[in-house]
PDB file of C-alpha atoms and ligand atoms in Angstrom:
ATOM      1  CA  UNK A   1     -35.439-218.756 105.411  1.00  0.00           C
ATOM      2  CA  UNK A   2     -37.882-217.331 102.842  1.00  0.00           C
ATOM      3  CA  UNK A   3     -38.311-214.304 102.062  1.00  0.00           C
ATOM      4  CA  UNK A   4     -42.019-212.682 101.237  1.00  0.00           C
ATOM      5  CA  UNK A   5     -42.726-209.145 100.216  1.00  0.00           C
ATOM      6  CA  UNK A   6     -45.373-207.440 102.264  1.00  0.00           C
ATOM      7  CA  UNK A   7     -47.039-205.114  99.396  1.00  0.00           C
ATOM      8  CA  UNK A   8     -48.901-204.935  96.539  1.00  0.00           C
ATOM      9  CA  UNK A   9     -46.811-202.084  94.613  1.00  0.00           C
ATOM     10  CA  UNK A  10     -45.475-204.198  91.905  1.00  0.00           C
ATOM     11  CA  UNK A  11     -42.409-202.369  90.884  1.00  0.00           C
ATOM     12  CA  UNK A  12     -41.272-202.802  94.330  1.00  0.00           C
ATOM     13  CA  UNK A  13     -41.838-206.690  93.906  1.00  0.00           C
ATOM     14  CA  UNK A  14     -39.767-206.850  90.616  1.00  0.00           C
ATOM     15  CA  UNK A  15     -36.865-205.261  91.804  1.00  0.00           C
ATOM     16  CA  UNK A  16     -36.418-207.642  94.703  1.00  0.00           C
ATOM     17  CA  UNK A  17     -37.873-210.721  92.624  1.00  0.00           C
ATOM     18  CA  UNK A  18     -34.670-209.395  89.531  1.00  0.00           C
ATOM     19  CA  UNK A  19     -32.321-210.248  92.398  1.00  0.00           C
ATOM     20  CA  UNK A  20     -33.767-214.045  93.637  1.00  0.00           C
ATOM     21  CA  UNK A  21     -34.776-212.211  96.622  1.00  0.00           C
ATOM     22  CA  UNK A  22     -38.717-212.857  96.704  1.00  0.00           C
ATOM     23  CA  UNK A  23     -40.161-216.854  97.686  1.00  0.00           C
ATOM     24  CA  UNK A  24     -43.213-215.156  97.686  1.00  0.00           C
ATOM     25  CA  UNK A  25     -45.782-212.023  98.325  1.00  0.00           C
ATOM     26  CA  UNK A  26     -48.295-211.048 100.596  1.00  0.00           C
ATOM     27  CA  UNK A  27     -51.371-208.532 100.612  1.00  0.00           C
ATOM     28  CA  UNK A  28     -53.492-207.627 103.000  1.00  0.00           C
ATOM     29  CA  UNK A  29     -56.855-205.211 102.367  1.00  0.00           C
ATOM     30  CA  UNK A  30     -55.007-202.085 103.637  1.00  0.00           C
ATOM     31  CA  UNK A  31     -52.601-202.678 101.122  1.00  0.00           C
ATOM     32  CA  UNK A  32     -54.250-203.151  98.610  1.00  0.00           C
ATOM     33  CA  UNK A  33     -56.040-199.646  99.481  1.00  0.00           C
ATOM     34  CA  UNK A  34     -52.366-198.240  99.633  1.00  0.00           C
ATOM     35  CA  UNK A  35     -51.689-199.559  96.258  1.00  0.00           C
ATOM     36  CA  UNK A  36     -54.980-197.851  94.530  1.00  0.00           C
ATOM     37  CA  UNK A  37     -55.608-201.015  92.530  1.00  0.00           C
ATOM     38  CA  UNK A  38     -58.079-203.604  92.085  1.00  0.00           C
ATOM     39  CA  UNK A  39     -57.302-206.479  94.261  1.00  0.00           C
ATOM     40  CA  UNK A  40     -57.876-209.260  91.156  1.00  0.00           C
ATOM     41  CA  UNK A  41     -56.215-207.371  88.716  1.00  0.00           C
ATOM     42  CA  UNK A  42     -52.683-206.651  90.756  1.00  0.00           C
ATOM     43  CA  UNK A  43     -52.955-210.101  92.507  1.00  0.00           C
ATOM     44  CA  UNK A  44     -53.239-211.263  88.790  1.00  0.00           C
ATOM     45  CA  UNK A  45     -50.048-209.357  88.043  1.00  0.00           C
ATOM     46  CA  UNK A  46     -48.385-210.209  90.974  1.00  0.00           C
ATOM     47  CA  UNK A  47     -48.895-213.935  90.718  1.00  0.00           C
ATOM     48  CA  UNK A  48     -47.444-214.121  86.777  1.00  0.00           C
ATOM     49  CA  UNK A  49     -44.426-212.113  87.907  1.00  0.00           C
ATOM     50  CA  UNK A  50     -43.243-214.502  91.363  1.00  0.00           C
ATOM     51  CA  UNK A  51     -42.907-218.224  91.206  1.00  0.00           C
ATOM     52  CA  UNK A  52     -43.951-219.097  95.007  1.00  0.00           C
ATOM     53  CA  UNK A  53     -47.316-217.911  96.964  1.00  0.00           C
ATOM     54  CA  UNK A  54     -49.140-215.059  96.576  1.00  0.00           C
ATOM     55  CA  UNK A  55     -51.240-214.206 100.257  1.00  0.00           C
ATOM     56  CA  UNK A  56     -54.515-212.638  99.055  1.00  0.00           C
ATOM     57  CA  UNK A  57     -57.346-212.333 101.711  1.00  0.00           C
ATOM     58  CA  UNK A  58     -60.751-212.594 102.023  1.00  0.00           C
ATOM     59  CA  UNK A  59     -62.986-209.683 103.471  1.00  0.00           C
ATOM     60  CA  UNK A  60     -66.189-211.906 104.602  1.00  0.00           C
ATOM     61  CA  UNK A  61     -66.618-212.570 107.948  1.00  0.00           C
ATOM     62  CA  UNK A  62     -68.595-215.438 108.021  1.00  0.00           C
ATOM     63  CA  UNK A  63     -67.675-218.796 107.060  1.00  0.00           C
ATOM     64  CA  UNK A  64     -69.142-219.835 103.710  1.00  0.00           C
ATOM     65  CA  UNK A  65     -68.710-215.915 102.445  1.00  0.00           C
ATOM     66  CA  UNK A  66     -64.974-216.679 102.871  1.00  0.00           C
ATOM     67  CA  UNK A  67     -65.343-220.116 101.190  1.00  0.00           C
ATOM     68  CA  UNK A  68     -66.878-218.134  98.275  1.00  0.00           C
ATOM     69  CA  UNK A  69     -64.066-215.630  98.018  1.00  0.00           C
ATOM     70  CA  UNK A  70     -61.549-217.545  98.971  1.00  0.00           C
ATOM     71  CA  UNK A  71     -62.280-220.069  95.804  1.00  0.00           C
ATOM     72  CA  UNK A  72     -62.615-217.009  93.653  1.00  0.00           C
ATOM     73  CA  UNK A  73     -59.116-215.892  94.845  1.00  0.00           C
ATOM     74  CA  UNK A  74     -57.486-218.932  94.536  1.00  0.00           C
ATOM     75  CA  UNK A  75     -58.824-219.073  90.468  1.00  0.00           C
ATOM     76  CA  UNK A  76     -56.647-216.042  89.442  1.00  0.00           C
ATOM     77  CA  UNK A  77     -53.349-218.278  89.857  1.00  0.00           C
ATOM     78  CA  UNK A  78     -52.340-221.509  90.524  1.00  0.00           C
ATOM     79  CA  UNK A  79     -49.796-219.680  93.223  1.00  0.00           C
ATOM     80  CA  UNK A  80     -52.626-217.998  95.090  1.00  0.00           C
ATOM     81  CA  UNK A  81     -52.445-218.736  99.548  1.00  0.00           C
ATOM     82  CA  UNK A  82     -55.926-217.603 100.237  1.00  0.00           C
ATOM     83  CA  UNK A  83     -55.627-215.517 103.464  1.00  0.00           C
ATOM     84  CA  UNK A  84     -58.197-215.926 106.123  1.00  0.00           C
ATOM     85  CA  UNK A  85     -58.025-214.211 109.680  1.00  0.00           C
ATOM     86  CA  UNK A  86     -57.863-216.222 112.599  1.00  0.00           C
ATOM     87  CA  UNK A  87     -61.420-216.285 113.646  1.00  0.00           C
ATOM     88  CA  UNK A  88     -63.569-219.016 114.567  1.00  0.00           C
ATOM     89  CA  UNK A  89     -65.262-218.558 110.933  1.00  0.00           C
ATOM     90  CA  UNK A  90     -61.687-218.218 109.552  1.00  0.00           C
ATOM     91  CA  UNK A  91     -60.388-221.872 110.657  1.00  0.00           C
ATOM     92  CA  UNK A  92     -63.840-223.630 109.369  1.00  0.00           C
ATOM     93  CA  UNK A  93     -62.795-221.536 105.806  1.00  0.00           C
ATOM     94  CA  UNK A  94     -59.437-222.869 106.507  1.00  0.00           C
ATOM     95  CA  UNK A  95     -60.376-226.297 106.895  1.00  0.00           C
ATOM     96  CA  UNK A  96     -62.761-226.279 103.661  1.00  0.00           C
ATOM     97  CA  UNK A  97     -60.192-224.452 101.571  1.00  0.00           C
ATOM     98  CA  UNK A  98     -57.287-226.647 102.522  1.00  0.00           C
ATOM     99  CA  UNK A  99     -59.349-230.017 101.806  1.00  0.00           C
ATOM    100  CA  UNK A 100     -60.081-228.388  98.289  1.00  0.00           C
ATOM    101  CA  UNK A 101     -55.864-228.272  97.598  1.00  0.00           C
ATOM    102  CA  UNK A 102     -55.606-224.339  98.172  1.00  0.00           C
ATOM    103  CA  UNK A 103     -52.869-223.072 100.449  1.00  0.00           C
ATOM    104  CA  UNK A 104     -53.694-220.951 102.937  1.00  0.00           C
ATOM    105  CA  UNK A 105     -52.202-218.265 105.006  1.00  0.00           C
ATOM    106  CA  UNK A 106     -54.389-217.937 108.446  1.00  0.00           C
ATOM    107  CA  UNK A 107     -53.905-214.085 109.515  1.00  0.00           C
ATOM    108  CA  UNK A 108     -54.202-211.731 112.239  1.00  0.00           C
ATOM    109  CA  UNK A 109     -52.824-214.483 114.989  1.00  0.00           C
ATOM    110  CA  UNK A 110     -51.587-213.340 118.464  1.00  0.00           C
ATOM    111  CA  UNK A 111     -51.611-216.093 120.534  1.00  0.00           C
ATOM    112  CA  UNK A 112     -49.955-219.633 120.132  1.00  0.00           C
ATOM    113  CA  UNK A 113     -53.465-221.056 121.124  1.00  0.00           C
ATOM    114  CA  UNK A 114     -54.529-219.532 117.592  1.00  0.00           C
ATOM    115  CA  UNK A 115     -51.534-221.067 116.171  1.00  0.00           C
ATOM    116  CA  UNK A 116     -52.324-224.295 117.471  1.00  0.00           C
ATOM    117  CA  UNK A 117     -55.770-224.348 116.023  1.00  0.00           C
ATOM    118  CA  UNK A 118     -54.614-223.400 112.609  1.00  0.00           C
ATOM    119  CA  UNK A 119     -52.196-225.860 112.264  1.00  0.00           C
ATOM    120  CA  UNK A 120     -55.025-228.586 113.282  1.00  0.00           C
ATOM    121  CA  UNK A 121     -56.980-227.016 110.563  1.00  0.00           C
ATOM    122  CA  UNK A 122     -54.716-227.389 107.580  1.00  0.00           C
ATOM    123  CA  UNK A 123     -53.306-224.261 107.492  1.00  0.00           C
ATOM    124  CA  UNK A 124     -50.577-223.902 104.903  1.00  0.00           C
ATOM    125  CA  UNK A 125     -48.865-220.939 106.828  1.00  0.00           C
ATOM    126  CA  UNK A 126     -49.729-218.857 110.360  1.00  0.00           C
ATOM    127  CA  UNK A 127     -48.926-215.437 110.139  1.00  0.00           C
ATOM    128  CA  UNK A 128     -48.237-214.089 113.832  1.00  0.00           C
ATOM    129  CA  UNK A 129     -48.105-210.163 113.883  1.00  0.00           C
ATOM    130  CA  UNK A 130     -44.512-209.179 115.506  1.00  0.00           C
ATOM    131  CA  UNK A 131     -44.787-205.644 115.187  1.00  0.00           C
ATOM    132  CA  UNK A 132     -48.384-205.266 116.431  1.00  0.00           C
ATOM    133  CA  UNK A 133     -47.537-207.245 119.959  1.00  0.00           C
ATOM    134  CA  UNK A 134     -44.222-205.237 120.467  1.00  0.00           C
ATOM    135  CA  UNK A 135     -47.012-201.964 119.595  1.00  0.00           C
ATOM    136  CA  UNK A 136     -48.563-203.009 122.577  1.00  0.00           C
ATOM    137  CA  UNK A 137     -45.748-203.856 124.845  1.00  0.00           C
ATOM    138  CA  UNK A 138     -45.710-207.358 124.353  1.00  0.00           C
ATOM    139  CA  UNK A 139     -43.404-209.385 122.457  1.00  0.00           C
ATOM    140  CA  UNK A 140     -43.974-210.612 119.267  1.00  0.00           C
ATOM    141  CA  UNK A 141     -40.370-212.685 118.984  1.00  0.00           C
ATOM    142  CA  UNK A 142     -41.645-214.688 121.920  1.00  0.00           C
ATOM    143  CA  UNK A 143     -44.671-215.720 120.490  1.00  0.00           C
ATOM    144  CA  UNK A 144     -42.562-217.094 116.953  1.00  0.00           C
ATOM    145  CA  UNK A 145     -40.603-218.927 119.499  1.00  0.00           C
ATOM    146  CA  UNK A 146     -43.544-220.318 121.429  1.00  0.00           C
ATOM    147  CA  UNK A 147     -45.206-221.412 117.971  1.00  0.00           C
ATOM    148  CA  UNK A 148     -42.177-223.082 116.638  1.00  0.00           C
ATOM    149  CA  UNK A 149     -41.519-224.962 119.892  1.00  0.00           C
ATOM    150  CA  UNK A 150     -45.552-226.449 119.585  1.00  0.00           C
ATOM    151  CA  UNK A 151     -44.778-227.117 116.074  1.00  0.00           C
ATOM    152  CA  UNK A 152     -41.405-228.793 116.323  1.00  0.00           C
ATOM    153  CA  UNK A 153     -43.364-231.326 119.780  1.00  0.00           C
ATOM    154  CA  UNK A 154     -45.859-232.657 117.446  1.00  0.00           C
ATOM    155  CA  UNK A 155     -45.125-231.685 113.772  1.00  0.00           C
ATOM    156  CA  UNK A 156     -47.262-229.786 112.427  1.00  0.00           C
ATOM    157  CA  UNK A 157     -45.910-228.986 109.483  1.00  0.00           C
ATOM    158  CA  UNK A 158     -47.731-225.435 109.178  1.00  0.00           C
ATOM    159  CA  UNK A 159     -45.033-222.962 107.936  1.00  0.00           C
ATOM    160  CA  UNK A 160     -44.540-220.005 110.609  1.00  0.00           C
ATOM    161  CA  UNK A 161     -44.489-216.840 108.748  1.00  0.00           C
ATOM    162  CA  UNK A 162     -43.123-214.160 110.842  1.00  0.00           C
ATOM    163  CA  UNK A 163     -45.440-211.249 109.687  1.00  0.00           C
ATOM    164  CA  UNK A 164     -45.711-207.584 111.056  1.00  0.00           C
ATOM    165  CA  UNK A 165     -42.069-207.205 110.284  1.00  0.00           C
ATOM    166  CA  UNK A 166     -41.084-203.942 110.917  1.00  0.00           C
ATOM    167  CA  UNK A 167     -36.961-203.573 111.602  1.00  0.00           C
ATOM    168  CA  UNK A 168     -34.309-205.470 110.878  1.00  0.00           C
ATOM    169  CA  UNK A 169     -33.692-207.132 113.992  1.00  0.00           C
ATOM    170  CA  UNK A 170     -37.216-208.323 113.933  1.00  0.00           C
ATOM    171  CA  UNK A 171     -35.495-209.945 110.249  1.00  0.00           C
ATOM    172  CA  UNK A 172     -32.910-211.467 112.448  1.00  0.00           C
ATOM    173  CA  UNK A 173     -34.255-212.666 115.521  1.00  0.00           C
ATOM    174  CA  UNK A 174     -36.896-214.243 113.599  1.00  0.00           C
ATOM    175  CA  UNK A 175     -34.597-216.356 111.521  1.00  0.00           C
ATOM    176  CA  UNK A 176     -32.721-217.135 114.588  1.00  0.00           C
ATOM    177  CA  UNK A 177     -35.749-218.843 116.618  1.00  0.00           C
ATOM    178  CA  UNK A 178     -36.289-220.687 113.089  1.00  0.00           C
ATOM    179  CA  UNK A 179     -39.572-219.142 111.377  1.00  0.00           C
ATOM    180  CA  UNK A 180     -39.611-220.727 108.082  1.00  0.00           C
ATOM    181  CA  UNK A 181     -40.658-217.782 106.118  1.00  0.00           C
ATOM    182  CA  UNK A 182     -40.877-213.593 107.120  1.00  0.00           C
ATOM    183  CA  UNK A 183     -43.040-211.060 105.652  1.00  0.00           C
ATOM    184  CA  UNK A 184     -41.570-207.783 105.131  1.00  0.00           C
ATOM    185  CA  UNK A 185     -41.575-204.601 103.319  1.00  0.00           C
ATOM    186  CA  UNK A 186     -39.447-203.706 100.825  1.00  0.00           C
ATOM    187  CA  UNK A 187     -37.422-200.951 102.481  1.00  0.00           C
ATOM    188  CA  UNK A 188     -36.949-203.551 105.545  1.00  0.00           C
ATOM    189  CA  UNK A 189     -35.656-206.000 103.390  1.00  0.00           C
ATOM    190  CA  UNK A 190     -33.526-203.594 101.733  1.00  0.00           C
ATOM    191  CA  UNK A 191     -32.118-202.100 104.970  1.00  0.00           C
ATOM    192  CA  UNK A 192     -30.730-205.536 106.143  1.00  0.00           C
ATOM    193  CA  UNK A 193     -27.674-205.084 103.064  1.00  0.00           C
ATOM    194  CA  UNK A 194     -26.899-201.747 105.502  1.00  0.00           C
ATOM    195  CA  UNK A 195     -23.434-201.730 107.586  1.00  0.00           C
ATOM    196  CA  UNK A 196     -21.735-198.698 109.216  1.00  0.00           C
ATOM    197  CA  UNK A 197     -18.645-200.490 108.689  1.00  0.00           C
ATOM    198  CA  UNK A 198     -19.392-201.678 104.974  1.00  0.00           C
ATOM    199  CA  UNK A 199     -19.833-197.638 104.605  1.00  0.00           C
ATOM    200  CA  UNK A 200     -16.651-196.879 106.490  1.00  0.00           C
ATOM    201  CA  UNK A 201     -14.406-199.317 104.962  1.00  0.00           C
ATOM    202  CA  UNK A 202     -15.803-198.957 101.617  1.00  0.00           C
ATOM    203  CA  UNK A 203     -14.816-194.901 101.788  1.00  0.00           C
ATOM    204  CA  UNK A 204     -10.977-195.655 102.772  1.00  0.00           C
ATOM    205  CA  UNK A 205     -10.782-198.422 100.296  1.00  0.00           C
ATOM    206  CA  UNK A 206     -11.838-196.130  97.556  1.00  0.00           C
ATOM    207  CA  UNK A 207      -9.424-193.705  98.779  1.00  0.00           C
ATOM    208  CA  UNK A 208      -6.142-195.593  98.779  1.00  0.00           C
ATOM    209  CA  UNK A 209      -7.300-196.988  95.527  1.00  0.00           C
ATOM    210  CA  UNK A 210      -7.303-193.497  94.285  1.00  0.00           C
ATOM    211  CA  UNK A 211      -3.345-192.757  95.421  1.00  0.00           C
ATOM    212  CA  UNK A 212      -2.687-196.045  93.293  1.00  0.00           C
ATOM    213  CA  UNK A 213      -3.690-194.404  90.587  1.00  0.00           C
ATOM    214  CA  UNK A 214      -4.710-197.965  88.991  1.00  0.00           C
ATOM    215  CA  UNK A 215      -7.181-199.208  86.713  1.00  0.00           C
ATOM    216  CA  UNK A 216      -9.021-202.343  86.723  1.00  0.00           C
ATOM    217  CA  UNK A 217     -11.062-201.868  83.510  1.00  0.00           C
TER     218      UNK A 217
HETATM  219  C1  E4P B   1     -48.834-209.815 106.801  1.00  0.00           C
HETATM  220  O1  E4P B   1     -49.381-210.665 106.167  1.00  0.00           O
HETATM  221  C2  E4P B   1     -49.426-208.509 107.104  1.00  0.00           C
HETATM  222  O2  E4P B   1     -49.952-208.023 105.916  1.00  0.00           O
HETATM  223  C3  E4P B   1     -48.406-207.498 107.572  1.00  0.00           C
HETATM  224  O3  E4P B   1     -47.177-208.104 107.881  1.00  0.00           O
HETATM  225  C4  E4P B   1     -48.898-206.571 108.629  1.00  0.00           C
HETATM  226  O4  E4P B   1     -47.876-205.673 108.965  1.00  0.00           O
HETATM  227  P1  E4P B   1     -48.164-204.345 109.801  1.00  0.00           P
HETATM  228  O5  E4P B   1     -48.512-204.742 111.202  1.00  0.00           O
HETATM  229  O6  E4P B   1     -46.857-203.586 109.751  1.00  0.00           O
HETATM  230  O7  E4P B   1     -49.271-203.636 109.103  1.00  0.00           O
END
């Protein structure tokens, strides 16, 4: 499974990407508000420092406005996945950008309808939102399962990126059903290394290593 870093702080990105831990990175506009930067500058930055894609979306709402920023995105780096939402204008963009030999990341989808349609129109990945179903009572692991069963009948070869990652068992159950890629923020990515029984056994190792009063170095 790949792993993608949902942010645009960059120091969070390097310390995962220092450990082989980042395939790639994605940004939405409310991050990029969080991260007080400008969007073509830290995409910039973010694109030199990580080998795989880079998700950085358009704000337009009609088709050829996308088009426009979407080509404009896609010139910072050669690892740029223009992200478009998963709007009627968002899957003509799709289509256009995708003929032109830019990935793209279609956002924002809910329904395995939506995933459907992306997938017809070139999309490089579909982003369904886990943690914004399961917000609303739904669930979100059922709808990466329902995508990757319409994928796997006719394959598409569309890359399901599990996105709206919130917990660690999202992490988990989404690898299990088979999403090729998740989305996640750093601390969720960081909290999947935690055990209570790492902790536990770690603390009464360290203690009879103590009464052996050894030394390995
Ligand atoms: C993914 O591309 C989105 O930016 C992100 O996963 C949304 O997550 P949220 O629902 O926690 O904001």
């Amino acid at each position: 499974m790949k792993f993608f870093v949902d942010t645009a702080e960059v120091d969070q990105i390097k310390e995962l990407n220092d450990l082989g831990m980042v395939d790639g990175v994605t940004t939405n506009p409310s991050l990029i508000l969080k991260s007080g930067r400008d969007i073509l500058e830290v995409t910039r930055e973010i694109a030199d420092m990580v080998d795989g894609p880079v998700s950085a979306e358009v704000v337009a709402l009609e088709a050829d406005a996308m088009i426009e920023e979407g080509r404009k995105l896609a010139q910072i780096a050669g690892n740029i996945a223009v992200k478009v939402p998963l709007t009627w204008a968002g899957l003509k963009a799709c289509k256009v950008l995708s003929d032109e030999g830019n990935m793209v990341n279609v956002t924002l989808c809910f329904s395995a309808n939506q995933a459907l349609l992306a997938a017809k129109a070139g999309a490089t990945f579909i982003s369904p939102f886990v943690g914004r179903l399961d917000d609303i009572n739904l669930d979100g692991m059922e709808l990466i399962s329902d995508i990757r069963q319409i994928y796997d009948n006719y394959g598409y070869e569309t890359q399901i990126l599990a996105a709206s990652i919130r917990t660690v068992n999202h992490a988990c159950q989404a690898a299990l059903i088979g999403a090729d890629v998740m989305t996640a923020p750093p601390g969720v990515i960081k909290k999947m290394a935690d055990h209570p029984l790492t902790d536990a056994g770690l603390e009464q190792f360290m203690k009879d290593w103590a009464k052996t009063g050894q030394k390995i170095v």
